[in-house]
mmCIF file of C-alpha atoms in Angstrom:
data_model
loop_
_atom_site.group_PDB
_atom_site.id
_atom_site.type_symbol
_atom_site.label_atom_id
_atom_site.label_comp_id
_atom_site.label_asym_id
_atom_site.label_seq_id
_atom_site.Cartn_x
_atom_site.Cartn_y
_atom_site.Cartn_z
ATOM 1 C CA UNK A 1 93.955 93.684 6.172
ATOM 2 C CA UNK A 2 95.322 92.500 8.888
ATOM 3 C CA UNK A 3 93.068 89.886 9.973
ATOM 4 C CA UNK A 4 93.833 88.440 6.293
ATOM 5 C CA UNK A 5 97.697 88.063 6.961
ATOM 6 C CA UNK A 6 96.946 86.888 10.464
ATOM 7 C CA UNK A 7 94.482 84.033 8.783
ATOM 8 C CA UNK A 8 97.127 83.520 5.855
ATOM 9 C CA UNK A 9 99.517 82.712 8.397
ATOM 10 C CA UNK A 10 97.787 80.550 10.660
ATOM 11 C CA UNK A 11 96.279 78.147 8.379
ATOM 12 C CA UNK A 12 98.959 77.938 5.228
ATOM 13 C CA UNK A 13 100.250 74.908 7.179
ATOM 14 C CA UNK A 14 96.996 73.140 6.357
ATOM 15 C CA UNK A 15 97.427 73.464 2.923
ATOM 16 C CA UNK A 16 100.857 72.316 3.428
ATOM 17 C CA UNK A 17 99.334 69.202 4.768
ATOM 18 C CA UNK A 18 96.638 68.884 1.394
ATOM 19 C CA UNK A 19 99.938 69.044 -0.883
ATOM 20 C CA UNK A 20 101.959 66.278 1.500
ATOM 21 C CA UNK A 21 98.680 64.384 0.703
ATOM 22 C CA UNK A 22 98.732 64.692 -2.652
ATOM 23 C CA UNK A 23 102.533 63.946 -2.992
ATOM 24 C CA UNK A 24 102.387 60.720 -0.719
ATOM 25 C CA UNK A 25 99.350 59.247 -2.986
ATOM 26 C CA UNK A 26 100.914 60.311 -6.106
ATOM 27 C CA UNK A 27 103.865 59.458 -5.666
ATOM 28 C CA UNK A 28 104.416 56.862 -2.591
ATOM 29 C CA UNK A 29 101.634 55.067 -3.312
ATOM 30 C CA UNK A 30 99.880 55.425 -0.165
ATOM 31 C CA UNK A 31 96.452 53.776 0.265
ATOM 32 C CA UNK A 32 93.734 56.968 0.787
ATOM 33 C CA UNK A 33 91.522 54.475 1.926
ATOM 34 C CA UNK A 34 93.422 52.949 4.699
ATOM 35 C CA UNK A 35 94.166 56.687 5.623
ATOM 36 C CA UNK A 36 90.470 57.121 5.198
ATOM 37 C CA UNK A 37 89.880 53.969 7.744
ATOM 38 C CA UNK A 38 92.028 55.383 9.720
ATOM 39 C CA UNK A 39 89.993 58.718 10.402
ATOM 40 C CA UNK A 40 86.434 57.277 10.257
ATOM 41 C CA UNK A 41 87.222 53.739 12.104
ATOM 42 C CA UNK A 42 89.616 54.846 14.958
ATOM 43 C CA UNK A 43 91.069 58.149 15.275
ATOM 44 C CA UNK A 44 87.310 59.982 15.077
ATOM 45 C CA UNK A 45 85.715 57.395 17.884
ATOM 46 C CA UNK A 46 88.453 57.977 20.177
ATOM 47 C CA UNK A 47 88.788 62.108 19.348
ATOM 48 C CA UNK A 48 84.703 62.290 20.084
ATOM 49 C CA UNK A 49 84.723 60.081 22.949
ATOM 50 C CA UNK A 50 87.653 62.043 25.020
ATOM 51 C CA UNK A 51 86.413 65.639 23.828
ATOM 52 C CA UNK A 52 82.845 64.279 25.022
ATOM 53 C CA UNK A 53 84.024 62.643 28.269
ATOM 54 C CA UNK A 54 86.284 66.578 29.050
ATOM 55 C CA UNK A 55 83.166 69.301 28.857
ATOM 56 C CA UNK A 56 80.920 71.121 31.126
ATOM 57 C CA UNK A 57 77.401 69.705 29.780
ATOM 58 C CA UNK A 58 74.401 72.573 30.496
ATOM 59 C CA UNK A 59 71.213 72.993 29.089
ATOM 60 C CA UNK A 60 72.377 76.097 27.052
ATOM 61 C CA UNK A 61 75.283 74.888 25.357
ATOM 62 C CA UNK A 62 72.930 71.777 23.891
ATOM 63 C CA UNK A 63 70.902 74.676 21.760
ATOM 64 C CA UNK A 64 74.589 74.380 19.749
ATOM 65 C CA UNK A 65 75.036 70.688 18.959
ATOM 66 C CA UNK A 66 71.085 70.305 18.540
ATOM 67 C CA UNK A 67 70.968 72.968 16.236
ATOM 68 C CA UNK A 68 73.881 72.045 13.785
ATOM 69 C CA UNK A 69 73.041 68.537 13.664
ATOM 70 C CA UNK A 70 68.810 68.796 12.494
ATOM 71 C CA UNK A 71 69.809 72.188 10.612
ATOM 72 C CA UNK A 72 72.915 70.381 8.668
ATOM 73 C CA UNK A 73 70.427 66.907 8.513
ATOM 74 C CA UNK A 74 67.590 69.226 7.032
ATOM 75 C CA UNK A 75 69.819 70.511 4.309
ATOM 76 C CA UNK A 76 71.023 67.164 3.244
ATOM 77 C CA UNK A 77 67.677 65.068 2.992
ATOM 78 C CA UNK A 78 66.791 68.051 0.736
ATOM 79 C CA UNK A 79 69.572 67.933 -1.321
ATOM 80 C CA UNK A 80 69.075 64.423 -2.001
ATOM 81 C CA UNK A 81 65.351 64.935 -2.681
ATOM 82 C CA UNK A 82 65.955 67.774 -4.974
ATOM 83 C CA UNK A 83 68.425 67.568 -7.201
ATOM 84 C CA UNK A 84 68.115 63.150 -7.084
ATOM 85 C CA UNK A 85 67.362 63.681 -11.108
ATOM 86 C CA UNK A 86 70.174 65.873 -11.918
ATOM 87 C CA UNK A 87 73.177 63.361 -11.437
ATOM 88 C CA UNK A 88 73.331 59.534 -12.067
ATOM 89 C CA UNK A 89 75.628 58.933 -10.327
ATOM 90 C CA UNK A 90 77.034 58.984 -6.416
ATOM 91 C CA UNK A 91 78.150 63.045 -6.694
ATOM 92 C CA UNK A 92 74.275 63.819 -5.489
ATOM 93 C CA UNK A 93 74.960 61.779 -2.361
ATOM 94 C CA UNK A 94 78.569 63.746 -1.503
ATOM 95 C CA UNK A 95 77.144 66.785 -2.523
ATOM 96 C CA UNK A 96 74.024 66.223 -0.110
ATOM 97 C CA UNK A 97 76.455 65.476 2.236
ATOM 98 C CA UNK A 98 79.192 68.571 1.938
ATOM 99 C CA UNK A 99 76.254 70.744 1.847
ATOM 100 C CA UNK A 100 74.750 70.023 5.284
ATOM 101 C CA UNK A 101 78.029 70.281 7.179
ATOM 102 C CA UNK A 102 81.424 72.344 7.109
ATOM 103 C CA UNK A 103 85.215 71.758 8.203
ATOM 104 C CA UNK A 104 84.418 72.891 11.557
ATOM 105 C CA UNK A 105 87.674 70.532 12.798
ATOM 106 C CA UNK A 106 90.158 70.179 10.398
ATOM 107 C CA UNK A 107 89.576 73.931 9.685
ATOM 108 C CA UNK A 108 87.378 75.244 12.173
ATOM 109 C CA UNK A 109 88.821 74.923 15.373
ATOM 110 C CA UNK A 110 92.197 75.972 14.817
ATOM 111 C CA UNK A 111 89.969 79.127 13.253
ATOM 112 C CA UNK A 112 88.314 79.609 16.666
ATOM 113 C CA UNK A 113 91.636 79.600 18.465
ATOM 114 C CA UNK A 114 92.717 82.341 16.395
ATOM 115 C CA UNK A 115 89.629 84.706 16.755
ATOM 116 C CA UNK A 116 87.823 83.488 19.707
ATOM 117 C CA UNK A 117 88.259 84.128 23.698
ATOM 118 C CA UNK A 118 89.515 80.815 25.259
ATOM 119 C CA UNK A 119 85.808 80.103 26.453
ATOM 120 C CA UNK A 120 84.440 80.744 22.855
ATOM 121 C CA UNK A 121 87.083 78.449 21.295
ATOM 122 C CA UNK A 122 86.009 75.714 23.911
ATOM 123 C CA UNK A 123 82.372 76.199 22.752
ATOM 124 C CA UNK A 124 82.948 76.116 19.347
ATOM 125 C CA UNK A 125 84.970 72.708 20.107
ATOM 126 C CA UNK A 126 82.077 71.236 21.919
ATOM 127 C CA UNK A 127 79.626 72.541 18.726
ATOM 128 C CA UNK A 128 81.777 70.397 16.682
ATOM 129 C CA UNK A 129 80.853 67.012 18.183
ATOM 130 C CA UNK A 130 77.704 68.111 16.281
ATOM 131 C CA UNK A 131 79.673 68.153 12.917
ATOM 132 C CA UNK A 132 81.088 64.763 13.754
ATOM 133 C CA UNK A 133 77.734 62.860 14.758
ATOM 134 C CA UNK A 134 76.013 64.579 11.754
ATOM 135 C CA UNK A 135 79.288 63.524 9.155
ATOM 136 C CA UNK A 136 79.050 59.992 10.878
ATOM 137 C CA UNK A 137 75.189 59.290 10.848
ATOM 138 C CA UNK A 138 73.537 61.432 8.466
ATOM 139 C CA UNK A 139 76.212 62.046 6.061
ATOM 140 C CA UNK A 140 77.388 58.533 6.517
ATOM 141 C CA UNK A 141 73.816 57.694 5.512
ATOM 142 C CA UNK A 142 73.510 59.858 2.531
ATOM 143 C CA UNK A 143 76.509 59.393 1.052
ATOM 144 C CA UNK A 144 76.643 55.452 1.618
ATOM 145 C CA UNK A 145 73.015 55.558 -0.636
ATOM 146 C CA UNK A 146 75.267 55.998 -3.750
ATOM 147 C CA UNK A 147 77.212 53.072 -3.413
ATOM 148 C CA UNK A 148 74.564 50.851 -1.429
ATOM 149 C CA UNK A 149 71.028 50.553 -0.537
ATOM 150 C CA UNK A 150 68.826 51.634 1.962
ATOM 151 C CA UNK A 151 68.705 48.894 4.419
ATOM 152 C CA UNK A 152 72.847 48.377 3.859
ATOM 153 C CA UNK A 153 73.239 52.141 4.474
ATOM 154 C CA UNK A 154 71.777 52.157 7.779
ATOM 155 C CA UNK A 155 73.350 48.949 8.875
ATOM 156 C CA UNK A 156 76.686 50.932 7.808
ATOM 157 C CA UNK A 157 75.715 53.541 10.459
ATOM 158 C CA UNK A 158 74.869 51.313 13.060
ATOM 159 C CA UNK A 159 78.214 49.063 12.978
ATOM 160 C CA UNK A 160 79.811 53.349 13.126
ATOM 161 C CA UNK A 161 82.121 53.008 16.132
ATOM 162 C CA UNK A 162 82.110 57.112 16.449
ATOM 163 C CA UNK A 163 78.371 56.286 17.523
ATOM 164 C CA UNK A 164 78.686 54.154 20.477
ATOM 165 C CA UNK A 165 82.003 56.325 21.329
ATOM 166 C CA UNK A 166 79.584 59.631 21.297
ATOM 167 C CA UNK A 167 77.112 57.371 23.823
ATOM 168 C CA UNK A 168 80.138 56.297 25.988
ATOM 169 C CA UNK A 169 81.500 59.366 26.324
ATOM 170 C CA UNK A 170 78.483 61.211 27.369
ATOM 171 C CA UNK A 171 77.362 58.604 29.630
ATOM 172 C CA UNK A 172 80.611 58.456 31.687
ATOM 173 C CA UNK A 173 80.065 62.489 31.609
ATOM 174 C CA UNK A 174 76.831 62.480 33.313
ATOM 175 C CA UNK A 175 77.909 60.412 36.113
ATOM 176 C CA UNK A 176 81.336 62.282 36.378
ATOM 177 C CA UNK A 177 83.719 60.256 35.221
ATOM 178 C CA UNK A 178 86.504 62.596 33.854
ATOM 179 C CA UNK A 179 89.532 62.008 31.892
ATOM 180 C CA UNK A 180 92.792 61.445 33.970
ATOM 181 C CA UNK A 181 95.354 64.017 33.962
ATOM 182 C CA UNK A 182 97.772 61.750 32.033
ATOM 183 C CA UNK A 183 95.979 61.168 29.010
ATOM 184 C CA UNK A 184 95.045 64.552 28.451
ATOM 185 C CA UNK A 185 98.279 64.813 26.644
ATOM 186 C CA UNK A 186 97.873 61.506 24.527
ATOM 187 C CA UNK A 187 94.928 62.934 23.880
ATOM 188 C CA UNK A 188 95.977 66.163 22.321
ATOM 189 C CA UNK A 189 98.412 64.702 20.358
ATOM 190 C CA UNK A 190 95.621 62.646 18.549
ATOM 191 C CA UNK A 191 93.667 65.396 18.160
ATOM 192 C CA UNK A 192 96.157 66.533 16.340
ATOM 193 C CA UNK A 193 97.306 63.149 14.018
ATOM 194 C CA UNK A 194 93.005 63.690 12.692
ATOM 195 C CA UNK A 195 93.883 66.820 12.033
ATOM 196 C CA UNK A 196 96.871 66.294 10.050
ATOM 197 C CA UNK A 197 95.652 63.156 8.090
ATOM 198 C CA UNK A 198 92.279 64.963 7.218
ATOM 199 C CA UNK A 199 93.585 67.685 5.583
ATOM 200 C CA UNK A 200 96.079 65.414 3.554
ATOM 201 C CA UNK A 201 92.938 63.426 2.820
ATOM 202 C CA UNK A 202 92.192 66.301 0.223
ATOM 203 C CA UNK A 203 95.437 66.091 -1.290
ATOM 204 C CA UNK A 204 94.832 62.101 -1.856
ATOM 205 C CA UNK A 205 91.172 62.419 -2.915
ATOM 206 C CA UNK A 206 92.819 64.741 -5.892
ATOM 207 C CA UNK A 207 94.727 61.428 -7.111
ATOM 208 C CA UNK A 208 93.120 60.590 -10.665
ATOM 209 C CA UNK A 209 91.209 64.046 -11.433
ATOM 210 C CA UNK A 210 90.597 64.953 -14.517
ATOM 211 C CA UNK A 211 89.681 68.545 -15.247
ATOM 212 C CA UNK A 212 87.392 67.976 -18.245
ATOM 213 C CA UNK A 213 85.241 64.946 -16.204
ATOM 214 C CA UNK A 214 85.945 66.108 -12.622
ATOM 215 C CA UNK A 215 84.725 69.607 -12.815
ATOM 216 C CA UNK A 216 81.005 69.950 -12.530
ATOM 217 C CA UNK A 217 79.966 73.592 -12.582
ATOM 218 C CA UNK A 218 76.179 72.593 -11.078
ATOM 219 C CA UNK A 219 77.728 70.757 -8.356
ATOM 220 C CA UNK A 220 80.217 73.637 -7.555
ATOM 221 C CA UNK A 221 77.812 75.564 -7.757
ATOM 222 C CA UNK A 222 74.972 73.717 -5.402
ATOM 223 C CA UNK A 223 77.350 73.188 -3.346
ATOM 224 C CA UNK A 224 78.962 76.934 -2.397
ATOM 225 C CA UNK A 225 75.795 78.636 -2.624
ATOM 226 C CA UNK A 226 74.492 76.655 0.476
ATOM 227 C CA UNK A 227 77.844 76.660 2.104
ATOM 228 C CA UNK A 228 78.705 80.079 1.384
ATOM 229 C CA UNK A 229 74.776 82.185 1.255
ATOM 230 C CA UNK A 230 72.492 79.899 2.521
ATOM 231 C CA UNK A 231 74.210 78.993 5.796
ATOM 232 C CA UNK A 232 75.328 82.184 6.907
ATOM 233 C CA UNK A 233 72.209 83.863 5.753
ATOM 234 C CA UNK A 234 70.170 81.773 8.328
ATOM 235 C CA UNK A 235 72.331 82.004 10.879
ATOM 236 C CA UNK A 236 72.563 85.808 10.683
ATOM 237 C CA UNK A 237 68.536 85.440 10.950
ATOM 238 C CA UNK A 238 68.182 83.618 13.732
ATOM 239 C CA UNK A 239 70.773 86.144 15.688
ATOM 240 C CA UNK A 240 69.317 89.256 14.473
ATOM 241 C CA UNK A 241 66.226 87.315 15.562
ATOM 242 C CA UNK A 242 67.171 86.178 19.070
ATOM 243 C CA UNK A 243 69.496 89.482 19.942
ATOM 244 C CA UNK A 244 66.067 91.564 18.978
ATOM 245 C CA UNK A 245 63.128 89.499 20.353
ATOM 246 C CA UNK A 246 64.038 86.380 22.670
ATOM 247 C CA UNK A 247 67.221 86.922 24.286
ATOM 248 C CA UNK A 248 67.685 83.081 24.863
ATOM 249 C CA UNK A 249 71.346 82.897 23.295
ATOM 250 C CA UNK A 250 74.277 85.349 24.278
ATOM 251 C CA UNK A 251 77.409 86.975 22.344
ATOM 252 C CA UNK A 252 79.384 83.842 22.547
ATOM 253 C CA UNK A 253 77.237 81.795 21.295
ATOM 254 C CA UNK A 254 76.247 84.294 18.708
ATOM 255 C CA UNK A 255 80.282 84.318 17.556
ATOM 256 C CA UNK A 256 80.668 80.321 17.789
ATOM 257 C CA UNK A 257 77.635 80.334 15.350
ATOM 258 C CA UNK A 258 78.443 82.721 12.960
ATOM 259 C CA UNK A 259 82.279 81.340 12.636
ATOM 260 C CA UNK A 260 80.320 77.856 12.224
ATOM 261 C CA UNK A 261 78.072 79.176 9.190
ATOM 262 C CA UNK A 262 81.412 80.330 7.435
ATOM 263 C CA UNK A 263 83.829 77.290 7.217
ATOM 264 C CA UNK A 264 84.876 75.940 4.222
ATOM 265 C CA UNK A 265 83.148 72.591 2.427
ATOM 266 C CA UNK A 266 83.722 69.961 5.037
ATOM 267 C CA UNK A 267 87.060 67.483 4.696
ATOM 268 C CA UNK A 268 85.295 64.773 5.887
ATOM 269 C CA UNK A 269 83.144 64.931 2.275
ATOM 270 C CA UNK A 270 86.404 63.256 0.619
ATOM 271 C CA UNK A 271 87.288 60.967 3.067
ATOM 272 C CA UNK A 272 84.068 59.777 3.428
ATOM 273 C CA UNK A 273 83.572 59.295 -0.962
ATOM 274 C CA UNK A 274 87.196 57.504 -0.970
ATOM 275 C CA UNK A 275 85.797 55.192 1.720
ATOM 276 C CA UNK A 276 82.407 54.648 -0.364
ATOM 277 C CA UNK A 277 84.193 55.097 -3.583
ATOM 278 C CA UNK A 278 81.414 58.067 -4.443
ATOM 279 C CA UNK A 279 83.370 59.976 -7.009
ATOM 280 C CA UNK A 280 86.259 61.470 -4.520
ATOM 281 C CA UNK A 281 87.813 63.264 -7.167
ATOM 282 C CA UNK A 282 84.979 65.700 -7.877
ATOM 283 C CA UNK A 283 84.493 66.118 -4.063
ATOM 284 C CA UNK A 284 88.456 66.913 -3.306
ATOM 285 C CA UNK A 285 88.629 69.521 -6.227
ATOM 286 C CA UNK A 286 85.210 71.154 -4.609
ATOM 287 C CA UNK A 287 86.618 71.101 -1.284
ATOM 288 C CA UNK A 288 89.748 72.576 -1.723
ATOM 289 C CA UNK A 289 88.591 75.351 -3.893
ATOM 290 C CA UNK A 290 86.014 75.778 -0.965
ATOM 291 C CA UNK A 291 89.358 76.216 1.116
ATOM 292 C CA UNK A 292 91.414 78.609 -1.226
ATOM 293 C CA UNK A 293 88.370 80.638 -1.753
ATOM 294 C CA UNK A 294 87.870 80.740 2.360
ATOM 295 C CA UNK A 295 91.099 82.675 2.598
ATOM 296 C CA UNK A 296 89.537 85.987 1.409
ATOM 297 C CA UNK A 297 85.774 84.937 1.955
ATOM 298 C CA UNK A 298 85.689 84.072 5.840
ATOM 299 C CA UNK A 299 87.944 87.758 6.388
ATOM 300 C CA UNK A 300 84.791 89.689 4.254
ATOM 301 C CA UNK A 301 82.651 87.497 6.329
ATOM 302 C CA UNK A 302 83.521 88.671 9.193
ATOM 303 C CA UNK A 303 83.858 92.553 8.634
ATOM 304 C CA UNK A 304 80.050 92.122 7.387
ATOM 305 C CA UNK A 305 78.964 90.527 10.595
ATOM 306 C CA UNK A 306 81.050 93.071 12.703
ATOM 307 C CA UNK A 307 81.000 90.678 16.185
ATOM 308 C CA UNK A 308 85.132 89.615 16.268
#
């Protein structure tokens, strides 16, 4: 019970942040898509590229970002594949998309800080690079396949800016170039405008629903049993697997993954529709119930699992 308060607490200001969202497109008139451009364009490259450029790199921590990206890449391509006949229109591509990832930023990290050792939380930061590269490449990918074609989809990716800022910054790592002391703040306080503007990209992405045509029961439910079952049930496997038999991973890692696998529906699915205009109405109203139902979910979660 008290884990619940203490997660109430923490993260009501994000939904603060949807409803400012929500407000400021309704009734302000601001663009979503030039707060969209924002996130994807500039803010993401230079968050990835500074979070890149400030961790240890070892050959155990990759098992993390290698992992989430083919897993969450796997899941996507399948999506597409499998349920291609079942919509006509660009909700199969976000709903590939939302499926193979999970708001391991927006929501995530300030999740880890709350329930994770200092170390942990800087692990599960570093795991999140993953998220980005997969939203950015993959999930760019996917999702752009509902508005364009094949060929223009990957030439989409490739002109991605969060791409060549993920090369950079790892690059510059490996020959030790580190960020100077006085950007570190600069830094931080960007990390914390992407924050800010993602979650109020689900308030924006709610602009124009309409109940009767914006709420698709398949897709919602698609959509939360492979965000809510399906990840979390393979990621229990492969600890109860590794803990029992191989030993390669250890407790930490075990923790970052599991708090990984039970995230809500990923932010990034709505700004990324608004930007490809791929039905960001459906995808807002199936990402933020993702995130009111998280409030009780990831606290059940977590007794079940038994590790925080």
């Amino acid at each position: 019970m008290n884990l619940f308060f203490i997660l109430l607490g923490k993260i009501s200001p994000l939904y603060l942040n949807i409803a400012i969202g929500y407000v400021l497109s309704r009734y302000f008139k601001v663009k979503r898509d030039l707060i969209a451009f924002l996130l994807i364009y500039i803010l993401g490259p230079v968050v990835i590229f500074f979070a890149t450029l400030s961790i240890e790199i070892n050959l155990q921590l990759l098992f993390l970002p290698l992992f989430v990206f083919f897993f969450g890449s796997s899941i996507a391509f399948y999506i597409l594949k499998r349920y291609k006949k079942d919509w006509n229109d660009a909700s199969i591509n976000t709903l590939a998309f939302t499926c193979g990832t999970g708001n391991t930023g927006y929501f995530g990290i300030p999740l880890a800080m709350i329930l994770l050792s200092p170390e942990s939380a800087n692990i599960f930061i570093f795991a999140t690079l993953a998220s980005l590269l997969y939203e950015n490449t993959t999930g760019f990918y996917v999702t752009a396949k509902g508005t364009f074609t094949a060929r223009q989809s990957i030439m989409k990716v490739i002109k991605l800016p969060l791409l060549y800022a993920f090369i950079a910054g790892v690059s510059l790592n490996i020959i030790g170039v580190r960020t100077p002391d006085f950007l570190i703040p600069y830094f931080e306080n960007l990390k914390w405008a992407y924050g800010i503007l993602g979650m109020m990209m689900l308030g924006m992405g709610m602009k124009g629903f309409n109940l009767k045509e914006d709420l698709d029961k398949k897709y919602l439910k698609v959509a939360y049993f492979y965000k809510f079952i399906f990840w979390p049930g393979v990621i229990l496997a492969i600890i109860i697997i590794d803990r029992n038999f191989i030993g390669f991973l250890n407790e930490e890692i075990y923790k970052v993954l599991f708090l990984f696998s039970v995230v809500p529906l990923a932010g990034n699915t709505v700004t990324l529709a608004v930007l490809l205009k791929a039905r960001p109405e459906k995808a807002s109203f199936t990402v933020l119930l993702s995130t009111l139902i998280s409030v009780l979910y990831i606290p059940i979660a977590l007794i079940i699992y038994g590790g925080f």
